[in-house]
Tab-separated table of C-alpha atoms in Angstrom:
chain	number	residue	atom	x	y	z
A	1	UNK	CA	216.187	44.934	116.209
A	2	UNK	CA	214.303	48.605	115.874
A	3	UNK	CA	215.223	51.539	114.746
A	4	UNK	CA	215.802	53.223	118.139
A	5	UNK	CA	217.327	50.139	119.531
A	6	UNK	CA	219.915	50.017	116.429
A	7	UNK	CA	220.366	54.310	117.476
A	8	UNK	CA	220.775	53.198	121.282
A	9	UNK	CA	223.311	50.421	120.235
A	10	UNK	CA	225.613	52.292	117.723
A	11	UNK	CA	225.763	55.002	119.601
A	12	UNK	CA	229.411	56.437	119.476
A	13	UNK	CA	230.297	57.217	123.154
A	14	UNK	CA	232.412	59.587	124.402
A	15	UNK	CA	234.597	58.632	127.241
A	16	UNK	CA	234.464	61.115	130.211
A	17	UNK	CA	236.345	61.175	133.194
A	18	UNK	CA	234.256	62.868	135.951
A	19	UNK	CA	236.025	63.495	139.296
A	20	UNK	CA	234.060	65.297	142.532
A	21	UNK	CA	235.844	67.866	144.405
A	22	UNK	CA	234.052	68.104	147.774
A	23	UNK	CA	234.954	67.978	151.557
A	24	UNK	CA	234.225	64.767	153.516
A	25	UNK	CA	230.592	64.986	153.385
A	26	UNK	CA	229.209	63.246	149.884
A	27	UNK	CA	227.266	65.329	147.689
A	28	UNK	CA	223.715	63.999	145.739
A	29	UNK	CA	224.969	64.048	142.931
A	30	UNK	CA	227.754	61.135	143.260
A	31	UNK	CA	224.557	59.000	144.620
A	32	UNK	CA	223.415	59.662	140.934
A	33	UNK	CA	226.388	58.617	139.321
A	34	UNK	CA	226.428	55.361	141.470
A	35	UNK	CA	223.135	54.570	140.580
A	36	UNK	CA	223.377	55.546	136.764
A	37	UNK	CA	226.411	53.400	136.147
A	38	UNK	CA	228.904	56.613	135.685
A	39	UNK	CA	232.064	56.007	136.974
A	40	UNK	CA	233.815	59.033	138.944
A	41	UNK	CA	236.679	59.883	141.445
A	42	UNK	CA	236.761	61.639	144.301
A	43	UNK	CA	239.329	64.248	145.462
A	44	UNK	CA	239.048	66.260	149.139
A	45	UNK	CA	238.915	69.668	149.182
A	46	UNK	CA	239.105	71.835	152.498
A	47	UNK	CA	236.679	72.950	154.603
A	48	UNK	CA	237.645	76.133	154.003
A	49	UNK	CA	237.912	76.059	150.337
A	50	UNK	CA	235.724	76.121	147.657
A	51	UNK	CA	232.087	74.874	147.151
A	52	UNK	CA	232.305	71.234	145.791
A	53	UNK	CA	232.607	71.143	141.911
A	54	UNK	CA	232.549	68.669	139.235
A	55	UNK	CA	235.943	68.830	136.876
A	56	UNK	CA	234.520	66.633	133.607
A	57	UNK	CA	237.395	65.342	130.893
A	58	UNK	CA	235.744	64.257	128.020
A	59	UNK	CA	238.184	62.061	125.494
A	60	UNK	CA	241.259	63.215	127.509
A	61	UNK	CA	240.550	66.759	127.118
A	62	UNK	CA	239.680	69.148	129.572
A	63	UNK	CA	235.634	69.752	129.000
A	64	UNK	CA	234.791	72.166	131.896
A	65	UNK	CA	233.679	72.445	135.437
A	66	UNK	CA	230.418	73.073	137.290
A	67	UNK	CA	229.309	73.702	140.692
A	68	UNK	CA	227.478	70.556	142.386
A	69	UNK	CA	224.920	72.677	143.243
A	70	UNK	CA	224.277	73.524	139.352
A	71	UNK	CA	224.508	69.866	138.183
A	72	UNK	CA	222.027	68.988	141.076
A	73	UNK	CA	219.300	69.697	138.466
A	74	UNK	CA	219.262	66.005	137.759
A	75	UNK	CA	218.475	64.898	140.938
A	76	UNK	CA	215.463	67.757	141.787
A	77	UNK	CA	213.968	69.392	138.311
A	78	UNK	CA	212.952	72.956	138.297
A	79	UNK	CA	209.098	73.445	139.028
A	80	UNK	CA	209.340	76.923	137.074
A	81	UNK	CA	207.339	77.785	134.013
A	82	UNK	CA	208.656	78.053	130.610
A	83	UNK	CA	211.010	80.362	130.245
A	84	UNK	CA	211.350	81.403	134.014
A	85	UNK	CA	214.170	79.043	134.802
A	86	UNK	CA	217.240	80.869	134.690
A	87	UNK	CA	218.449	79.590	138.139
A	88	UNK	CA	218.831	76.428	137.055
A	89	UNK	CA	219.939	77.571	133.597
A	90	UNK	CA	223.826	76.663	134.225
A	91	UNK	CA	222.935	72.877	135.827
A	92	UNK	CA	220.830	72.034	132.500
A	93	UNK	CA	223.522	73.571	129.985
A	94	UNK	CA	226.084	71.431	131.939
A	95	UNK	CA	223.595	68.508	131.902
A	96	UNK	CA	224.343	68.632	127.866
A	97	UNK	CA	227.367	70.156	127.507
A	98	UNK	CA	229.518	67.891	129.683
A	99	UNK	CA	227.723	64.789	129.823
A	100	UNK	CA	226.704	64.682	125.923
A	101	UNK	CA	226.296	61.242	125.007
A	102	UNK	CA	226.929	59.755	128.240
A	103	UNK	CA	225.181	56.673	128.257
A	104	UNK	CA	223.241	56.549	131.594
A	105	UNK	CA	221.769	53.337	132.947
A	106	UNK	CA	219.220	52.492	135.886
A	107	UNK	CA	217.688	56.624	135.257
A	108	UNK	CA	214.266	57.221	137.139
A	109	UNK	CA	211.761	59.473	135.795
A	110	UNK	CA	213.133	62.135	137.603
A	111	UNK	CA	216.277	62.899	135.652
A	112	UNK	CA	214.380	62.206	132.123
A	113	UNK	CA	211.789	64.820	133.391
A	114	UNK	CA	214.988	67.383	133.832
A	115	UNK	CA	216.363	66.846	130.668
A	116	UNK	CA	212.963	67.179	128.741
A	117	UNK	CA	212.175	70.425	130.436
A	118	UNK	CA	215.521	72.096	129.005
A	119	UNK	CA	214.554	70.365	125.510
A	120	UNK	CA	210.923	72.125	125.586
A	121	UNK	CA	212.555	75.604	127.302
A	122	UNK	CA	215.069	75.673	124.033
A	123	UNK	CA	212.373	75.138	122.030
A	124	UNK	CA	209.740	77.952	123.996
A	125	UNK	CA	212.904	80.434	123.567
A	126	UNK	CA	213.492	79.842	120.036
A	127	UNK	CA	209.718	80.094	119.084
A	128	UNK	CA	209.732	78.229	115.983
A	129	UNK	CA	211.751	74.798	114.680
A	130	UNK	CA	209.872	71.308	115.076
A	131	UNK	CA	209.301	69.326	118.795
A	132	UNK	CA	209.035	65.755	119.035
A	133	UNK	CA	208.194	64.300	121.891
A	134	UNK	CA	207.058	60.637	122.891
A	135	UNK	CA	206.248	59.814	126.476
A	136	UNK	CA	205.721	56.502	125.566
A	137	UNK	CA	201.930	56.101	126.137
A	138	UNK	CA	199.700	59.322	125.590
A	139	UNK	CA	197.911	58.579	129.218
A	140	UNK	CA	201.835	60.091	130.330
A	141	UNK	CA	201.641	62.885	128.323
A	142	UNK	CA	198.354	63.805	130.097
A	143	UNK	CA	200.422	65.311	133.007
A	144	UNK	CA	202.284	67.287	130.221
A	145	UNK	CA	199.339	69.079	128.631
A	146	UNK	CA	199.995	72.383	131.027
A	147	UNK	CA	203.327	72.650	129.085
A	148	UNK	CA	202.489	71.890	125.596
A	149	UNK	CA	199.383	73.783	125.567
A	150	UNK	CA	201.854	76.928	126.294
A	151	UNK	CA	204.483	75.554	123.856
A	152	UNK	CA	200.989	75.396	121.123
A	153	UNK	CA	199.511	78.629	122.005
A	154	UNK	CA	202.929	80.973	122.865
A	155	UNK	CA	204.911	79.577	119.829
A	156	UNK	CA	205.302	79.152	116.234
A	157	UNK	CA	206.417	75.171	116.572
A	158	UNK	CA	205.557	72.586	115.096
A	159	UNK	CA	204.465	69.698	118.046
A	160	UNK	CA	204.492	65.737	117.706
A	161	UNK	CA	203.306	64.043	119.956
A	162	UNK	CA	203.914	60.305	120.067
A	163	UNK	CA	202.516	57.688	121.984
A	164	UNK	CA	200.309	54.338	122.727
A	165	UNK	CA	197.255	55.053	122.244
A	166	UNK	CA	195.496	54.186	125.848
A	167	UNK	CA	194.325	58.021	126.240
A	168	UNK	CA	192.411	60.385	123.663
A	169	UNK	CA	194.059	63.859	124.307
A	170	UNK	CA	192.708	67.046	123.601
A	171	UNK	CA	192.775	68.753	120.697
A	172	UNK	CA	195.768	71.199	120.155
A	173	UNK	CA	196.398	74.172	117.536
A	174	UNK	CA	199.985	72.962	116.441
A	175	UNK	CA	200.493	69.527	118.117
A	176	UNK	CA	199.745	66.707	115.564
A	177	UNK	CA	199.414	63.249	117.489
A	178	UNK	CA	200.904	60.715	116.492
A	179	UNK	CA	198.864	57.329	118.086
A	180	UNK	CA	200.680	54.093	117.820
A	181	UNK	CA	197.236	51.131	117.785
A	182	UNK	CA	196.669	48.120	119.281
A	183	UNK	CA	197.984	46.142	115.672
A	184	UNK	CA	200.545	48.560	115.216
A	185	UNK	CA	204.089	46.631	114.784
A	186	UNK	CA	205.747	49.539	116.401
A	187	UNK	CA	203.455	49.264	119.538
A	188	UNK	CA	206.156	47.988	121.408
A	189	UNK	CA	209.211	49.802	121.037
A	190	UNK	CA	207.143	53.076	121.311
A	191	UNK	CA	206.050	51.493	124.608
A	192	UNK	CA	209.339	51.237	125.872
A	193	UNK	CA	211.215	54.561	124.796
A	194	UNK	CA	211.011	58.008	126.034
A	195	UNK	CA	212.132	60.861	123.467
A	196	UNK	CA	211.951	64.052	123.472
A	197	UNK	CA	214.055	65.953	120.435
A	198	UNK	CA	214.067	69.701	118.877
A	199	UNK	CA	215.408	70.570	115.767
A	200	UNK	CA	216.630	74.079	116.781
A	201	UNK	CA	214.706	76.426	114.774
A	202	UNK	CA	216.202	79.774	113.619
A	203	UNK	CA	219.059	79.626	115.026
A	204	UNK	CA	218.026	77.857	118.315
A	205	UNK	CA	220.205	74.732	119.620
A	206	UNK	CA	219.108	71.377	118.850
A	207	UNK	CA	218.879	68.824	121.498
A	208	UNK	CA	217.860	65.570	121.819
A	209	UNK	CA	217.135	62.346	124.303
A	210	UNK	CA	216.487	58.963	123.848
A	211	UNK	CA	215.962	56.522	126.879
A	212	UNK	CA	214.173	52.940	126.988
A	213	UNK	CA	212.735	51.559	129.846
A	214	UNK	CA	214.286	48.103	130.831
A	215	UNK	CA	213.623	46.211	134.156
A	216	UNK	CA	216.323	48.476	136.253
A	217	UNK	CA	214.694	51.985	134.621
A	218	UNK	CA	215.987	53.494	131.810
A	219	UNK	CA	218.872	53.249	130.089
A	220	UNK	CA	219.616	56.052	127.431
A	221	UNK	CA	221.607	59.248	126.678
A	222	UNK	CA	221.344	62.805	126.158
A	223	UNK	CA	222.708	65.237	123.293
A	224	UNK	CA	223.058	68.754	121.451
A	225	UNK	CA	224.810	67.765	118.469
A	226	UNK	CA	222.728	68.383	115.383
A	227	UNK	CA	223.237	65.242	112.981
A	228	UNK	CA	222.296	62.671	115.870
A	229	UNK	CA	219.200	64.665	116.803
A	230	UNK	CA	218.211	64.384	112.916
A	231	UNK	CA	218.802	60.672	113.627
A	232	UNK	CA	216.774	60.074	116.416
A	233	UNK	CA	213.827	62.096	115.596
A	234	UNK	CA	214.153	60.225	111.953
A	235	UNK	CA	213.895	57.386	114.052
A	236	UNK	CA	210.910	58.293	115.734
A	237	UNK	CA	209.265	59.669	113.135
A	238	UNK	CA	209.294	57.018	111.150
A	239	UNK	CA	206.255	55.229	112.859
């Protein structure tokens, strides 16, 4: 079992009780929960009542309430540029604050992109610190080049990009590539895992995402727990 395998298997999972309050019309977020193994209840609200919302209890205690529209950033990631995602900021905060260490199964790439975007945006707003990213292969990173070029040129971030060496990325100031060759023992592990971490910099918010690709999609979690983010980064940086 590899370092990332062990970390995912041993994560101290939190118990979330999730209740969706809505009218008779199902919401998109329910479909996301159903597809990804997250249990939830549904409670009715009158047609003239409030907009649909989600109530979350964590380990038996009230964690918070968030509007369904705000949570749907997981279904439809923001297309706004770094630092200009104010309209979806509440949804991203809820993703971390209310669903921290929720282990999702059968995830597709859209939710992973949504969470990755928030981590990158936090790093951009902080302007310093260390950002690690592994999108499994370096060729996958090609589509993220505009974002990371912006991060590299507009901040003092120390950026590390990991991946299987199936493509040669261009040199970027402030970016260190960790290419995993064909004969490297960690090639299989890096090729299976999507990982993004940010250490928070000076006074910022640390956050991390780790997800393993399986036959049914991705299994993984995200967190803003500083100690756990350090563990994820250490497992990735060991390669």
